[in-house]
Backbone as numpy.savetxt, mean C-alpha at the origin, in Angstrom:
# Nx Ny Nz CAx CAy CAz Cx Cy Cz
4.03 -16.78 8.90 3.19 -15.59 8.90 4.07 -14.34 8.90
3.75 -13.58 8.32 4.38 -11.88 8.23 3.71 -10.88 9.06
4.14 -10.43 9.79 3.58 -9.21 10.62 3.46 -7.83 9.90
2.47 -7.70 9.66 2.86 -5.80 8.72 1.91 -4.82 9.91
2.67 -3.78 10.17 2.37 -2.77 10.43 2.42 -1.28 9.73
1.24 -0.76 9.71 1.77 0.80 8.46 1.53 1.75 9.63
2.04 2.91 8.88 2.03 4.07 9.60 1.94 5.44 8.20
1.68 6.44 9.56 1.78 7.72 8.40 0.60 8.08 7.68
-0.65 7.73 8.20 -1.72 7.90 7.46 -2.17 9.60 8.19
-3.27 9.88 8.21 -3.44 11.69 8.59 -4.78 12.42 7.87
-5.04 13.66 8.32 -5.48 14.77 7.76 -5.14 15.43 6.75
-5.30 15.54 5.39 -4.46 16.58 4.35 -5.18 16.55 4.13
-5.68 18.36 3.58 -5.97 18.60 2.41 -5.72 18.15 0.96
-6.32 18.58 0.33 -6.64 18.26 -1.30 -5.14 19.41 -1.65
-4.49 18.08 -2.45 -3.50 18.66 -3.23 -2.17 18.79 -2.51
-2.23 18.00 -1.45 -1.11 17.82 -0.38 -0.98 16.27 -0.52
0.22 16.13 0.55 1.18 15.04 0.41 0.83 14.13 1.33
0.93 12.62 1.66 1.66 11.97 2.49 2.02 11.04 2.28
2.91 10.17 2.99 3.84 8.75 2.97 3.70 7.82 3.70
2.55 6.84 3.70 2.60 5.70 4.14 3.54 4.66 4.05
4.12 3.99 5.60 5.02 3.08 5.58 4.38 1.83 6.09
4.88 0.46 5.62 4.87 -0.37 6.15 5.90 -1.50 6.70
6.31 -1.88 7.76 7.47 -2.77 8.08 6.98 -3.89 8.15
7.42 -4.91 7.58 7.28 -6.13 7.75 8.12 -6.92 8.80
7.79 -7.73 9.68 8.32 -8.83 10.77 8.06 -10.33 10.42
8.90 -11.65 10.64 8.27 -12.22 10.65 8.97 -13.19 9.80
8.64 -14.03 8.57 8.53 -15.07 8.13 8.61 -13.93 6.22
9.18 -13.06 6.33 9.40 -12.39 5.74 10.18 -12.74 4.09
11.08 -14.02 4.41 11.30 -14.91 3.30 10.28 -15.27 2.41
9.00 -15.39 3.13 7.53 -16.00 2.21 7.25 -15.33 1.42
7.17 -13.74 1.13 6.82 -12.91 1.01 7.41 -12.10 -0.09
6.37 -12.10 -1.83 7.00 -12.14 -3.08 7.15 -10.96 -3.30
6.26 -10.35 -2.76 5.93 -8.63 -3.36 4.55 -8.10 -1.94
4.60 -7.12 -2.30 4.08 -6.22 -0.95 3.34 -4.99 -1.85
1.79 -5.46 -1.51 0.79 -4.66 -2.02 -0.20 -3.38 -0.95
-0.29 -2.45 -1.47 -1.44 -1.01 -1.00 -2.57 -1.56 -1.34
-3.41 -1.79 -0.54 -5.09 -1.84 -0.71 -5.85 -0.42 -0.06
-6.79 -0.44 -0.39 -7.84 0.66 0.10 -8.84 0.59 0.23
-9.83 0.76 1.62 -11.30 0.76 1.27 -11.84 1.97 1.94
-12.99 2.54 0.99 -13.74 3.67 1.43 -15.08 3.57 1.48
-15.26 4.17 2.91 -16.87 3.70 4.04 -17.70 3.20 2.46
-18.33 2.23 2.50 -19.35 1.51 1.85 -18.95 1.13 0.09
-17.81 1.18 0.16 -16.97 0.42 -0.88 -16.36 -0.82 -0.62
-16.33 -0.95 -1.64 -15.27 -2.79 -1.51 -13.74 -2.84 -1.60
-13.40 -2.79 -0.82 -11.33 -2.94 -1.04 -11.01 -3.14 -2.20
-10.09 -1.93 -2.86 -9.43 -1.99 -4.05 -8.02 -1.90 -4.30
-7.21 -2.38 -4.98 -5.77 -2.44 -5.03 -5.86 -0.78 -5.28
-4.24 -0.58 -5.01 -3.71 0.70 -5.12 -2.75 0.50 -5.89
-1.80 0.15 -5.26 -0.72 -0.59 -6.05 0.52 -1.82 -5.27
1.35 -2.32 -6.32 2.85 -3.25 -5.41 3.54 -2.97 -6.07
4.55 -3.82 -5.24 6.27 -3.37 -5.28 6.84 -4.94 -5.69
7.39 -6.18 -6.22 7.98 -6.87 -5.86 9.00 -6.64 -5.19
9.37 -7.65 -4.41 11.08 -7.31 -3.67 12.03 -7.81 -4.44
12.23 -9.03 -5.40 12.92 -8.98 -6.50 12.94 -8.40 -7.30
13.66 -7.39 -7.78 13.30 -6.99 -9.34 13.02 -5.16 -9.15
11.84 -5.22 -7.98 11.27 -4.13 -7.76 10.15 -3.52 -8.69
9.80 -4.30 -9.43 8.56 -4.48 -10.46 7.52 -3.41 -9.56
6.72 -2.73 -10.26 5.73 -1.75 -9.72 4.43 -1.79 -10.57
3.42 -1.57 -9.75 2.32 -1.84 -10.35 1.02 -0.78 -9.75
0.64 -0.10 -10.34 -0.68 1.53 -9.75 -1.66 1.02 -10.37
-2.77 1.03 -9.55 -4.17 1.38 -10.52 -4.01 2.50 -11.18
-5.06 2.58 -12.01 -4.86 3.64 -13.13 -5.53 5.17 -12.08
-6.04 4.90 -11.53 -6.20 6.18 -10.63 -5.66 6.69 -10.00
-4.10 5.97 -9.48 -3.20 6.80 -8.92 -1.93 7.00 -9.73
-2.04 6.51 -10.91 -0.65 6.96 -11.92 -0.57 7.87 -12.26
0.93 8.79 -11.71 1.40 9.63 -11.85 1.13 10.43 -10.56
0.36 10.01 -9.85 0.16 11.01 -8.15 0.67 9.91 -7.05
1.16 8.71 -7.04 1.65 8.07 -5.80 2.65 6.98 -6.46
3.79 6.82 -5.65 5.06 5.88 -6.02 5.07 4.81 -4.86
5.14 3.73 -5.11 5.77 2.89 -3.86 6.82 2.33 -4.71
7.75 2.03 -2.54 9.15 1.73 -3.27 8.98 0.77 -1.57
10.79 0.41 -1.79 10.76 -0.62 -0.93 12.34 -0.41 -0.23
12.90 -0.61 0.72 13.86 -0.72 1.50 14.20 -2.57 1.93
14.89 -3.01 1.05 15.18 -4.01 1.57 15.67 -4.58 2.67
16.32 -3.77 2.95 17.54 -3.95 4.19 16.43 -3.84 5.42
15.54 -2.80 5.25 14.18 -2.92 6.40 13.00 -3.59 6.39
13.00 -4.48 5.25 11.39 -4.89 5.16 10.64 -3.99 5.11
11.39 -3.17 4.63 9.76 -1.87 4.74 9.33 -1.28 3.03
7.88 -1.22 3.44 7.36 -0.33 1.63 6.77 0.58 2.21
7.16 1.97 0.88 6.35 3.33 1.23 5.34 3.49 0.23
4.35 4.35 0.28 3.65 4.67 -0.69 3.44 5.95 -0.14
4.35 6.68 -1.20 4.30 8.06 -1.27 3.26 8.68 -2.07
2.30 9.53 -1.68 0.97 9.94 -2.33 0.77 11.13 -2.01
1.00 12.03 -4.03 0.92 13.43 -3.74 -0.16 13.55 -4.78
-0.78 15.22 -4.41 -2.14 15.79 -5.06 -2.80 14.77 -4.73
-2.93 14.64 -3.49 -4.03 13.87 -2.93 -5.08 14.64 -3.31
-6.80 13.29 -3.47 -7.89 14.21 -3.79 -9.01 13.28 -2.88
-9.71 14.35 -2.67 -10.91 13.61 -1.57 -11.33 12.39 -1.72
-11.33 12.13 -3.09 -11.81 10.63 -3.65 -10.53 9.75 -3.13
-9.60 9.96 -2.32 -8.28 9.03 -2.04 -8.87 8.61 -0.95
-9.83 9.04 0.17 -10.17 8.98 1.50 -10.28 7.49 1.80
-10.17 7.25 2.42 -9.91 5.62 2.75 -9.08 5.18 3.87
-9.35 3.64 4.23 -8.39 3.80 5.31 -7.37 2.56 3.87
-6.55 2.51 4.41 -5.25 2.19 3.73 -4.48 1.09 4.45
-4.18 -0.40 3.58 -4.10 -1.60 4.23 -2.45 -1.85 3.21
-1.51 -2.61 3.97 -0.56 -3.29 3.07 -0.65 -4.48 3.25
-0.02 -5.34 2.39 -0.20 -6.75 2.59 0.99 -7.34 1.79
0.83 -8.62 2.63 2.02 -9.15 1.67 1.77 -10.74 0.95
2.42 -10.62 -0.29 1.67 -11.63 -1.62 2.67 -12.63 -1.39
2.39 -13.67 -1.55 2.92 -15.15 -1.43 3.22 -15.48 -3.24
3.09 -14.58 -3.97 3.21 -14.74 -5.35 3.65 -13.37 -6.00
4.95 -13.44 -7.10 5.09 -12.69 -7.65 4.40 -11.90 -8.91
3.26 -13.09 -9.16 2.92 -13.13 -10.13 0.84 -12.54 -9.93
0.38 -11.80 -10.68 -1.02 -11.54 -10.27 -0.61 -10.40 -8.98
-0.64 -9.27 -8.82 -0.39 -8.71 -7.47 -1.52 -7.96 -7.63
-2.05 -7.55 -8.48 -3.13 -6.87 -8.36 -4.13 -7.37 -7.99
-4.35 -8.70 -7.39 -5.71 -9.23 -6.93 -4.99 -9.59 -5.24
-6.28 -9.32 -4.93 -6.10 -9.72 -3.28 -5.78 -10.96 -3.15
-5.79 -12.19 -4.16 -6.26 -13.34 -3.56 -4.76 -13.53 -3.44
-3.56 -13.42 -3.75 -2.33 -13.62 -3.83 -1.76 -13.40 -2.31
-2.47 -12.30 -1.78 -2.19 -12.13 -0.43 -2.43 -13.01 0.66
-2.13 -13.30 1.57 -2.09 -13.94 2.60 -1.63 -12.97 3.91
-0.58 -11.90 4.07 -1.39 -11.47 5.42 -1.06 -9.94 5.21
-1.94 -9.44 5.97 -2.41 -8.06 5.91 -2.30 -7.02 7.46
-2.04 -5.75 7.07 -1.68 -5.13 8.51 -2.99 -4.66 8.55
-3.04 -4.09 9.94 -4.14 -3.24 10.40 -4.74 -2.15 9.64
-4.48 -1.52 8.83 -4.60 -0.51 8.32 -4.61 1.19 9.14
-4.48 1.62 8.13 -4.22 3.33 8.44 -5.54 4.05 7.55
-5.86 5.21 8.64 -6.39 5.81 7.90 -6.08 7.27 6.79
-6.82 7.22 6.27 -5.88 8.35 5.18 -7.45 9.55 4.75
-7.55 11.04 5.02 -8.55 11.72 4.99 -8.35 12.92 4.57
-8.83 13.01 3.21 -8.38 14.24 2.45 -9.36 15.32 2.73
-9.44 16.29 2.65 -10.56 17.30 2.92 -10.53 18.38 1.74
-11.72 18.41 1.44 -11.37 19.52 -0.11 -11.66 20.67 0.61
């Protein structure tokens, strides 16, 4: 099992910044690539984007390309997802997880374990 914890979620306004982190603990060898999920009150959890840790392969929904980057720190087990011109429609609380497959990252089902999530609240 992988332990993920994120951090860095907040208050911004529309058209401001922030940087969600997540550290991974754990069994961390299992663990192919490291995905951003999101869900907002009375929506269904949607990918955001991943990182593989080999390779460093990257992958955005089309709604955040070109406004948020994730990257990865090997040496820490840790992924950021840096997210600028935030827009109210970003509001969500904000989950990382980590994929047991390099392959498919954009579907949840690849995942196997997931942190608590953060919340993230843009205000126009």
């Amino acid at each position: 099992q992988v332990q993920l914890v994120e951090s860095g979620g907040g208050l911004v306004q529309a058209g401001g910044s922030l940087r969600l982190s997540c550290a991974a603990s754990g069994r961390t060898f299992s663990s192919h690539a490291m995905g951003w999920f999101r869900q907002a009150p009375g929506k269904e959890r949607e990918f955001v984007a991943a990182i593989t840790w080999r390779g460093g392969s990257t992958y955005y929904t089309d709604s955040v390309k070109g406004r948020f980057a994730i990257s990865k720190d090997n040496a820490k087990n840790t992924v950021y997802l840096q997210m600028n011109s935030l827009k109210p429609e970003d509001t969500a609380v904000y989950y990382c997880a980590s994929a047991t497959s390099p392959r498919s990252v954009t579907s949840d089902r690849v995942y196997g374990d997931w942190g608590q999530g953060t919340q993230v609240t843009v205000s126009s």
